[in-house]
């Protein structure tokens, strides 16, 4: 199984705080507001990803995840609970504010009984065979795209900005994305992805969110690959913020010991 | 190994224990069928495996028992404990007591500083690594300071490498010009405190680099094959040899590191070993061996090209103060190469792992395809192809095989 990104990415994707809507915002500013929203000092949650193929067959991945902001670096650790053949596998990521500094990543495979340093995966890789890439999970910096506010409209009763983002990098896996950003929560409620040929590739829809410990949290979302008719359902539960996770949670000791 | 008479009560015990409150059960059942591709395509292995993990924790105390059962069509049932230990967790240190597999170092598929747990070589290097390492009854103490860790292991009773039977296709027959016989009188290391093994390791995991420094005062897991020439009283010439396997003390100092350079991970591992007895043809050498020190080191790199994961390692064993009477080469060079790729949303994996012996031009090539039919149920097809006529891989040239494994994890 390929393991890539980390909790922090997932939670950055999932959690937002309320910032009052401002008038005359540009597309760039809207995306920055989404990217830079505060997410708390630390977070704990249980993630269930259900991968559904075109025949309706399901595969379920369950992960317990912890993350903490250490100032200039963010550390996160994942413990895989299911399926059975990956149980007790753990994955740790340290990411840095320093521009150009790559994440450090380690994996612990219980069969090998050792912690192994791995190189940061390509941000275009899919996370655990799901329909989410790392970039989809929220780690893409606003400066990597050119953003344009297309319009303002309601989505499921929510006032939203609709922003189109076109990558500056040539040959990026998407030619453009279009996101519906809630005006008062600064979370993306829907996103369309277009492939390199400009064809509609995927839709991300947020189906449930709630305010937990003062932070808006997406609890249920679905990524649908239209071209292959894959779906990935992402459910977060037992989300806890600012609980004061011990610094020692993000160590080799805990990777081996598990939870 | 446990006799068949004990199986039923043991299974009943497991059943009883498994009903205990909060006990976590996991494990797998596996069927493994291998056939030689040479000769009459005989089966090289027909094995059914049941491997169970029972875990329980109460506060800062945890225990794990990992019984296993191997059923063969042509051998006795084998039942044992891969691991059976207790953990005690404290704020800044942990204790693990009992039978445990301990793994050190940064190498993949190569044992340089990874010398705490001995190896089960009854099927050469072919089993999964979790099955190659033999659990040892030991006391392990870990002290933690930030991202640093100090580990001390005390093994009160020595466990040697498990060698294949002489009749096994993995058995290696000694190469002597005269008839020989074995005398195992000095082979066993007596169970006593002074024969303990001690291992120590300092490790650091940081953004820039991960490294380990280790030291060991142990026994060589592999016996030295001392020999005694037998003179024929009538003719006055040597007409046979008695081989006397014996384990010797080994002192090891070593370390390992891994770091990221751009998109690649660079790994290294090395050890200086003092007190190894190498086989010698020197007529003046006492007992047919000579004691030499040797370096054993590795450099490896892991990198990705798109979705293709690649890894390569260069390994060298260098004998110091070498003389030409030694059977081993002064420098023994080996390489490994791994290519692995996932398909179908990571449910299909195609992998090729190869050992290449550079001295003898031999190799072990191991392609395999694994498909997760459903979560926790996988089917694997693979081959083990030995290339060459001599060397650590070429000597098994007649053991080329294809195999399939079907595994259900729970």
XYZ file of C-alpha atoms in Angstrom:
669
model
C 0.000 0.000 0.000
C 1.276 3.415 -0.818
C 1.160 5.779 2.059
C 1.471 9.406 1.612
C 0.173 12.433 3.298
C -0.628 13.149 6.793
C -3.192 14.130 9.236
C -2.433 17.728 9.240
C -3.210 17.824 5.597
C -6.484 16.064 6.161
C -7.454 18.305 8.988
C -6.357 21.471 7.294
C -8.676 20.361 4.544
C -11.416 19.629 6.952
C -11.384 22.344 9.551
C -12.133 26.002 9.292
C -13.020 28.879 11.552
C -15.476 31.605 10.983
C -14.118 34.743 9.483
C -16.586 37.441 8.638
C -17.152 37.848 4.946
C -15.498 40.826 3.401
C -16.598 42.866 0.462
C -14.695 43.110 -2.823
C -12.512 40.105 -2.243
C -10.334 38.832 -5.051
C -10.072 35.179 -5.974
C -6.546 35.161 -4.565
C -7.672 36.567 -1.208
C -10.548 34.120 -0.927
C -8.261 31.129 -1.453
C -5.718 32.580 0.990
C -8.446 32.959 3.591
C -9.264 29.287 3.151
C -5.604 28.232 3.255
C -4.515 30.354 6.219
C -7.525 29.890 8.458
C -6.631 28.904 12.009
C -7.030 25.266 12.850
C -6.122 25.086 16.531
C -2.906 23.978 18.210
C -3.558 20.280 17.939
C -6.155 17.855 16.655
C -7.200 14.244 17.067
C -9.695 12.363 14.951
C -10.685 9.038 13.511
C -10.838 8.910 9.745
C -12.755 6.327 7.759
C -12.250 6.255 4.013
C -14.577 4.108 1.954
C -13.346 3.431 -1.562
C -16.117 2.440 -3.960
C -15.415 1.255 -7.478
C -17.659 1.393 -10.518
C -19.219 -1.971 -9.622
C -20.094 -0.725 -6.157
C -17.475 -2.845 -4.367
C -16.283 -1.180 -1.176
C -12.939 -1.149 0.601
C -12.623 0.542 3.947
C -9.544 2.171 5.490
C -9.639 3.291 9.122
C -7.052 5.630 10.584
C -6.547 7.245 13.964
C -4.705 10.513 13.545
C -3.042 13.156 15.670
C -1.476 16.460 14.685
C 0.153 19.376 16.451
C 1.447 22.793 15.495
C 4.920 23.384 16.945
C 5.280 26.912 15.580
C 7.633 26.620 12.648
C 6.759 23.002 12.065
C 3.702 20.820 12.143
C 3.902 17.198 13.147
C 1.331 14.546 12.559
C 1.063 10.826 13.033
C -1.376 8.256 11.681
C -2.112 4.819 13.032
C -3.778 2.449 10.583
C -6.507 0.364 12.138
C -8.026 -1.399 9.123
C -7.920 -3.370 6.920
C -6.390 -6.140 8.989
C -3.276 -6.575 6.870
C -2.131 -2.999 7.522
C -3.164 -2.798 11.157
C -0.469 -1.268 13.402
C 1.215 0.388 10.458
C 1.986 3.979 11.371
C 3.050 6.992 9.390
C 4.606 10.220 10.650
C 5.027 13.514 8.861
C 6.863 16.674 9.876
C 6.135 19.683 7.665
C 7.865 23.043 7.828
C 6.956 26.681 7.320
C 10.384 27.259 5.772
C 9.870 27.827 2.061
C 11.287 25.069 -0.106
C 11.880 22.682 2.784
C 10.312 19.334 2.019
C 8.346 17.342 4.549
C 10.082 14.564 6.462
C 8.195 11.288 6.471
C 8.607 7.931 8.148
C 6.673 4.715 8.025
C 6.583 1.865 10.531
C 5.647 -1.511 9.104
C 4.926 -4.037 11.866
C 6.090 -6.943 9.697
C 9.517 -5.316 9.318
C 9.518 -3.975 12.891
C 11.452 -0.872 12.014
C 10.833 2.758 11.255
C 11.865 3.647 7.737
C 12.440 7.128 6.365
C 10.693 7.665 3.035
C 10.865 10.510 0.582
C 7.936 12.912 0.390
C 5.496 11.604 -2.140
C 4.507 13.545 -5.181
C 1.611 15.797 -4.406
C -0.139 14.339 -7.438
C -0.129 10.854 -5.931
C -3.353 9.405 -4.677
C -3.692 8.885 -0.942
C -4.038 5.195 -0.018
C -5.647 4.275 -3.327
C -8.419 6.808 -2.788
C -9.651 9.486 -5.194
C -7.902 12.194 -3.160
C -4.428 13.397 -4.057
C -2.381 15.180 -1.451
C -3.073 18.452 -3.134
C -6.778 17.664 -2.986
C -6.420 17.247 0.751
C -5.507 20.880 1.130
C -1.771 21.201 1.062
C -1.572 23.151 -2.185
C -0.230 26.631 -1.556
C -2.316 29.511 -3.013
C 0.765 30.876 -4.791
C 0.870 27.788 -7.016
C -2.285 28.799 -8.911
C -3.834 31.883 -10.464
C -7.226 32.475 -8.865
C -10.206 34.252 -10.332
C -13.520 35.035 -8.668
C -16.126 33.871 -11.173
C -19.332 34.738 -9.352
C -21.211 34.596 -6.090
C -24.121 32.180 -5.686
C -25.950 30.012 -3.201
C -25.063 26.359 -2.804
C -27.512 24.314 -0.742
C -28.694 27.540 0.868
C -25.169 28.778 1.689
C -23.804 32.014 0.228
C -20.632 31.105 -1.644
C -17.830 32.566 -3.701
C -17.121 30.558 -6.836
C -13.399 30.700 -7.610
C -11.538 29.244 -10.570
C -7.898 28.261 -9.999
C -5.512 27.620 -12.882
C -2.100 26.107 -12.072
C 0.999 28.106 -12.972
C 2.942 24.880 -13.501
C 2.676 23.407 -16.944
C 1.686 19.738 -17.160
C 0.079 19.764 -13.712
C -2.451 16.979 -13.320
C -5.362 19.433 -13.351
C -5.892 22.113 -15.975
C -8.174 23.973 -13.570
C -10.338 23.628 -10.483
C -13.494 25.481 -9.514
C -14.382 25.750 -5.838
C -17.458 26.971 -3.981
C -16.250 28.696 -0.766
C -18.683 29.392 2.031
C -18.701 33.142 2.667
C -18.983 32.927 6.428
C -17.049 29.735 7.158
C -14.150 29.865 4.678
C -14.414 26.218 3.832
C -14.763 24.752 0.377
C -18.186 23.109 0.066
C -17.825 21.842 -3.481
C -14.966 21.551 -5.925
C -14.724 20.543 -9.547
C -11.493 19.193 -11.007
C -10.616 19.255 -14.707
C -7.903 17.047 -16.178
C -4.972 18.069 -18.366
C -7.195 17.961 -21.452
C -9.734 20.238 -19.830
C -12.278 17.434 -19.343
C -14.272 17.219 -16.138
C -12.464 14.652 -13.951
C -13.759 14.762 -10.379
C -16.279 16.385 -8.072
C -15.761 16.917 -4.369
C -18.909 17.538 -2.364
C -19.213 18.253 1.340
C -22.267 16.548 2.735
C -21.983 17.220 6.450
C -20.133 19.702 8.636
C -20.468 20.985 12.154
C -18.869 23.395 14.590
C -16.650 21.472 16.980
C -14.748 23.187 19.780
C -15.321 26.483 17.994
C -14.062 25.317 14.594
C -16.138 24.431 11.569
C -15.330 20.853 10.738
C -16.233 18.870 7.667
C -17.439 15.481 8.826
C -18.567 13.821 5.627
C -17.400 14.434 2.074
C -17.390 12.511 -1.188
C -14.896 12.648 -4.037
C -16.352 11.255 -7.252
C -14.071 10.443 -10.169
C -16.523 10.950 -13.001
C -14.329 9.451 -15.701
C -13.712 6.154 -13.879
C -16.850 6.264 -11.756
C -14.837 5.796 -8.539
C -15.965 7.319 -5.304
C -14.210 7.916 -2.004
C -16.276 8.752 1.039
C -14.351 10.434 3.814
C -15.806 10.430 7.307
C -14.270 12.080 10.341
C -15.453 11.249 13.823
C -14.342 11.875 17.390
C -12.695 15.109 16.318
C -11.029 16.812 19.270
C -9.145 20.095 19.099
C -6.705 21.770 21.485
C -6.557 18.867 23.899
C -2.853 19.393 24.616
C -1.399 16.380 22.836
C 1.968 15.442 24.335
C 4.967 16.403 22.181
C 6.215 12.839 22.567
C 3.301 11.550 20.493
C 5.286 12.421 17.358
C 8.277 10.145 17.908
C 9.699 6.836 16.767
C 8.696 5.417 20.129
C 5.006 6.017 19.461
C 5.222 4.829 15.865
C 6.402 1.458 17.125
C 4.221 1.326 20.190
C 0.997 2.374 18.495
C -2.155 3.391 20.305
C 8.602 -27.317 18.544
C 5.660 -28.803 20.399
C 4.309 -32.309 20.031
C 0.925 -33.001 18.537
C -0.389 -34.097 21.920
C -0.169 -30.523 23.112
C -2.041 -28.988 20.235
C -5.593 -29.610 21.373
C -5.068 -28.314 24.922
C -3.197 -25.342 23.529
C -5.958 -24.515 21.110
C -8.486 -24.856 23.922
C -6.366 -22.533 25.991
C -6.240 -20.044 23.151
C -9.990 -20.285 22.758
C -10.462 -19.643 26.453
C -8.034 -16.788 26.461
C -9.611 -15.302 23.362
C -12.868 -14.935 25.255
C -11.173 -12.849 27.888
C -12.444 -9.322 28.108
C -10.689 -6.657 26.015
C -8.329 -9.155 24.451
C -7.510 -8.141 20.910
C -7.118 -10.897 18.368
C -5.517 -10.578 14.962
C -3.473 -12.752 12.678
C -3.599 -14.624 9.433
C -4.090 -17.989 7.809
C -1.987 -18.753 4.756
C -1.516 -21.527 2.252
C 1.832 -21.644 0.473
C 2.566 -23.967 -2.419
C 5.898 -23.988 -4.220
C 7.164 -26.210 -7.031
C 10.632 -26.565 -8.457
C 10.970 -25.686 -12.104
C 13.831 -28.124 -12.590
C 13.766 -31.925 -12.738
C 10.320 -33.406 -12.303
C 8.740 -30.223 -10.933
C 8.653 -31.575 -7.405
C 6.916 -29.528 -4.780
C 9.502 -27.565 -2.847
C 7.039 -26.617 -0.150
C 3.429 -27.256 0.792
C 2.768 -25.288 3.922
C -0.311 -24.108 5.784
C 0.283 -21.399 8.348
C -1.812 -20.055 11.165
C -0.353 -17.030 12.912
C -2.217 -15.446 15.808
C -1.633 -12.284 17.811
C -3.262 -11.936 21.191
C -2.867 -8.522 22.758
C -4.099 -6.969 25.951
C -3.287 -3.754 27.734
C -4.157 -2.350 31.104
C -2.949 1.169 31.693
C 0.775 1.249 31.146
C 1.131 -2.510 30.948
C 0.718 -4.442 27.704
C 1.209 -8.014 26.702
C 1.386 -9.801 23.404
C 1.538 -13.464 22.534
C 2.132 -14.551 18.952
C 1.717 -18.316 18.566
C 2.192 -19.835 15.137
C 1.498 -23.153 13.546
C 3.060 -24.576 10.405
C 1.449 -27.614 8.855
C 3.378 -29.473 6.152
C 2.411 -32.377 3.976
C 5.711 -34.130 4.532
C 6.933 -32.940 7.946
C 5.795 -32.855 11.517
C 3.431 -30.143 12.585
C 5.381 -27.207 13.975
C 3.907 -25.072 16.724
C 5.616 -22.372 18.684
C 5.669 -18.788 19.834
C 7.146 -16.219 17.530
C 6.875 -13.693 20.344
C 5.494 -13.681 23.885
C 6.315 -10.611 25.923
C 5.124 -7.961 28.348
C 5.670 -4.226 28.076
C 5.831 -1.781 30.939
C 5.584 1.858 29.930
C 6.943 4.689 32.039
C 7.229 8.402 31.297
C 10.682 8.292 29.801
C 11.490 4.606 29.522
C 9.967 1.264 28.580
C 10.722 -2.300 29.534
C 9.948 -5.316 27.382
C 10.381 -8.713 28.940
C 9.984 -12.044 27.206
C 10.448 -13.658 23.835
C 10.726 -10.935 21.221
C 11.971 -10.183 17.735
C 14.337 -7.222 17.739
C 15.253 -5.443 14.533
C 18.015 -2.864 14.148
C 19.576 -0.983 11.265
C 18.530 0.646 8.016
C 19.324 -2.125 5.541
C 16.655 -4.011 3.601
C 17.068 -7.756 3.403
C 20.662 -7.620 4.662
C 21.885 -8.233 8.203
C 24.748 -5.957 9.291
C 23.878 -4.355 12.624
C 20.637 -6.319 12.694
C 22.187 -9.112 14.720
C 20.123 -9.197 17.883
C 17.535 -11.726 16.736
C 19.058 -14.764 15.049
C 17.740 -15.997 11.728
C 15.714 -19.001 10.678
C 17.573 -20.067 7.536
C 15.827 -23.380 7.061
C 14.423 -22.038 3.802
C 17.325 -19.733 3.029
C 16.223 -16.081 2.669
C 12.848 -16.894 1.144
C 10.364 -16.547 4.051
C 8.844 -13.228 5.022
C 11.195 -11.228 7.212
C 8.787 -11.495 10.124
C 9.332 -15.249 9.899
C 13.088 -15.231 9.290
C 13.837 -13.498 12.576
C 13.748 -15.799 15.564
C 12.355 -14.380 18.762
C 14.772 -14.403 21.684
C 13.943 -14.407 25.370
C 15.384 -11.149 26.551
C 15.045 -8.013 28.598
C 14.907 -4.818 26.563
C 15.215 -1.404 28.184
C 14.522 1.776 26.225
C 15.199 5.259 27.551
C 13.878 8.259 25.603
C 15.026 11.831 25.519
C 13.179 13.884 22.920
C 13.852 12.299 19.556
C 16.770 10.279 20.936
C 16.519 6.778 22.310
C 18.917 4.516 24.144
C 18.284 0.791 23.993
C 19.880 -1.947 26.030
C 19.159 -5.622 25.401
C 20.193 -8.485 27.621
C 19.782 -11.990 26.241
C 20.460 -14.527 28.970
C 20.383 -17.603 26.733
C 22.063 -17.816 23.341
C 19.992 -18.874 20.324
C 21.917 -19.795 17.162
C 20.881 -19.518 13.533
C 18.398 -22.239 12.637
C 20.085 -24.178 9.863
C 18.395 -26.396 7.264
C 18.474 -30.145 7.626
C 21.207 -31.914 5.707
C 18.514 -33.485 3.519
C 16.828 -30.177 2.781
C 17.234 -28.607 -0.635
C 18.611 -25.608 1.284
C 21.268 -27.635 3.078
C 24.852 -26.767 2.185
C 27.221 -29.694 2.226
C 30.756 -28.944 3.448
C 33.371 -28.993 0.727
C 36.158 -31.266 2.024
C 38.457 -33.434 -0.094
C 38.185 -36.346 2.348
C 35.347 -38.223 4.021
C 34.056 -36.285 6.994
C 31.834 -36.636 10.009
C 30.456 -34.201 12.546
C 31.166 -33.884 16.231
C 28.736 -31.551 17.950
C 30.237 -31.850 21.437
C 31.248 -28.179 21.555
C 28.429 -26.729 19.507
C 25.974 -25.801 22.225
C 26.653 -22.664 24.228
C 25.927 -23.560 27.816
C 23.024 -21.713 29.467
C 24.738 -19.651 32.149
C 25.006 -16.010 33.104
C 28.538 -15.612 31.795
C 27.323 -16.708 28.369
C 24.800 -13.870 28.145
C 24.671 -11.539 25.189
C 24.460 -7.755 25.577
C 23.495 -5.253 22.897
C 23.363 -1.454 23.180
C 22.108 1.132 20.741
C 21.729 4.891 20.623
C 19.375 6.249 17.970
C 18.256 9.671 16.838
C 15.440 10.559 14.519
C 15.648 14.143 13.241
C 14.728 16.248 10.259
C 18.235 16.217 8.812
C 19.198 12.617 9.454
C 18.272 9.454 11.340
C 21.097 7.416 12.732
C 21.925 4.573 15.075
C 25.129 3.699 16.898
C 25.399 0.202 18.289
C 27.687 -2.115 20.166
C 27.320 -5.785 20.920
C 29.047 -8.441 22.950
C 27.416 -11.534 21.567
C 27.961 -14.981 20.127
C 28.392 -15.529 16.438
C 24.989 -16.917 15.422
C 26.706 -19.061 12.796
C 29.126 -21.695 14.082
C 32.726 -21.883 12.927
C 33.480 -25.243 11.347
C 36.633 -26.376 13.071
C 38.132 -29.532 11.663
C 40.353 -32.270 12.975
C 42.351 -34.420 10.618
C 42.323 -38.126 11.420
C 45.456 -40.068 10.684
C 45.086 -43.597 9.519
C 47.210 -45.553 11.982
C 48.194 -48.105 9.391
C 49.075 -45.840 6.493
C 50.133 -42.801 8.506
C 48.246 -40.438 6.258
C 45.174 -38.337 6.844
C 42.185 -40.252 5.584
C 39.187 -38.473 7.145
C 38.102 -35.282 8.861
C 35.980 -34.610 11.899
C 34.098 -31.317 11.684
C 33.424 -29.634 15.012
C 30.955 -26.732 14.772
C 31.501 -24.213 17.538
C 30.156 -20.763 18.288
C 32.558 -18.004 19.278
C 32.247 -14.701 20.990
C 31.872 -11.755 18.647
C 32.286 -8.077 19.478
C 30.585 -5.657 17.139
C 30.649 -1.869 16.802
C 28.514 -0.290 14.165
C 25.947 2.202 13.065
C 23.514 3.193 10.378
C 21.927 6.306 8.940
C 19.270 7.447 6.535
C 18.656 10.897 5.149
C 16.750 12.568 2.363
C 18.588 14.084 -0.567
C 16.164 15.734 -2.941
C 13.638 13.112 -3.977
C 15.849 10.213 -2.825
C 16.542 8.590 0.527
C 20.183 7.679 1.104
C 20.872 4.885 3.581
C 24.040 3.471 5.024
C 24.953 0.851 7.572
C 28.271 -0.560 8.720
C 29.776 -2.732 11.419
C 33.230 -3.754 12.587
C 33.232 -7.315 13.860
C 35.964 -8.645 16.079
C 36.537 -12.350 16.625
C 35.009 -14.051 13.593
C 36.432 -17.470 12.776
C 36.805 -17.994 9.030
C 37.461 -21.348 7.437
C 41.046 -21.723 6.223
C 42.994 -24.209 4.133
C 46.242 -23.233 5.818
C 47.805 -26.506 6.982
C 49.289 -24.635 9.933
C 46.021 -23.154 11.129
C 44.728 -24.727 14.288
C 41.417 -26.456 13.700
C 41.023 -25.339 10.118
C 39.935 -21.811 10.932
C 41.560 -18.438 11.465
C 40.264 -15.632 13.624
C 39.944 -12.388 11.714
C 38.204 -9.081 12.091
C 35.981 -7.847 9.307
C 33.984 -4.864 8.146
C 30.508 -5.280 6.801
C 28.833 -2.240 5.316
C 26.129 -1.099 2.956
C 25.132 1.978 0.983
C 21.647 2.207 -0.440
C 19.353 4.627 -2.188
C 15.549 4.667 -2.496
C 13.887 6.785 -5.141
C 10.669 7.054 -7.133
C 10.098 7.523 -10.830
C 6.452 8.427 -11.032
C 4.573 5.610 -9.347
C 7.517 3.238 -9.688
C 9.421 2.753 -6.442
C 13.054 1.808 -6.843
C 15.713 0.857 -4.343
C 19.269 -0.345 -4.685
C 21.946 -1.354 -2.165
C 25.639 -2.154 -2.409
C 26.998 -4.409 0.338
C 30.615 -5.309 1.029
C 32.210 -7.650 3.530
C 35.939 -6.917 3.874
C 38.187 -9.245 5.880
C 41.095 -7.503 7.556
C 44.651 -8.921 7.676
C 43.573 -11.246 4.889
C 45.589 -14.262 3.825
C 45.091 -16.393 0.755
C 44.336 -19.556 2.709
C 40.897 -18.270 3.706
C 37.975 -19.852 1.911
C 36.115 -16.547 1.874
C 37.132 -13.823 -0.541
C 38.887 -10.823 0.966
C 36.097 -8.625 -0.364
C 32.671 -10.065 -0.927
C 30.442 -7.695 -2.840
C 26.696 -7.990 -3.179
C 24.016 -5.747 -4.605
C 20.278 -5.694 -4.179
C 17.728 -4.128 -6.454
C 14.039 -3.519 -5.836
C 11.360 -2.254 -8.198
C 7.769 -2.060 -7.041
C 4.603 -0.543 -8.433
C 0.950 -0.456 -7.426
C -2.008 -0.633 -9.747
C -5.822 -0.700 -9.465
C -6.038 1.728 -6.555
C -3.206 -0.024 -4.753
C -4.880 -3.420 -4.751
C -2.423 -4.932 -7.245
C 1.299 -4.833 -6.556
C 4.033 -5.954 -8.914
C 7.489 -6.303 -7.398
C 10.934 -7.487 -8.378
C 13.618 -7.965 -5.728
C 17.049 -9.222 -6.672
C 20.218 -10.134 -4.832
C 23.289 -10.084 -7.061
C 26.562 -11.689 -5.925
C 29.240 -9.666 -7.673
C 32.134 -11.992 -6.805
C 30.633 -15.128 -8.320
C 28.250 -13.597 -10.825
C 25.309 -15.283 -9.153
C 21.895 -13.930 -8.274
C 18.550 -14.565 -6.680
C 15.739 -12.990 -8.688
C 12.371 -12.735 -6.968
C 9.468 -11.417 -9.043
C 6.025 -11.481 -7.497
C 2.521 -10.196 -8.094
C 0.137 -9.629 -5.184
C -3.551 -8.915 -5.556
C -5.839 -7.921 -2.681
C -8.909 -9.776 -3.780
C -10.841 -8.127 -0.990
C -9.480 -6.234 1.998
C -7.412 -8.630 4.082
C -7.484 -11.433 1.513
C -4.578 -11.562 -0.884
C -3.292 -13.941 -3.483
C 0.314 -13.920 -4.560
C 2.165 -15.506 -7.451
C 5.928 -15.405 -7.534
C 9.140 -17.086 -8.498
C 12.569 -17.565 -6.916
C 15.167 -17.875 -9.622
C 18.756 -18.720 -8.736
C 21.359 -17.759 -11.310
C 24.952 -19.001 -11.461
C 26.834 -22.113 -10.463
C 28.503 -21.058 -7.239
C 28.311 -18.387 -4.598
C 25.699 -17.907 -1.898
C 22.876 -17.826 -4.502
C 24.321 -19.797 -7.425
C 24.810 -22.911 -5.294
C 21.016 -23.234 -5.200
C 20.758 -23.122 -8.984
C 18.683 -26.290 -8.989
C 16.155 -24.757 -6.593
C 14.403 -22.417 -9.031
C 10.763 -22.409 -8.119
C 7.399 -20.861 -8.750
C 4.961 -20.462 -5.921
C 1.621 -19.134 -4.854
C 0.477 -17.881 -1.466
C -3.071 -17.215 -0.415
C -3.419 -15.245 2.782
C -6.400 -14.229 4.864
C -5.722 -11.595 7.514
C -8.093 -10.790 10.336
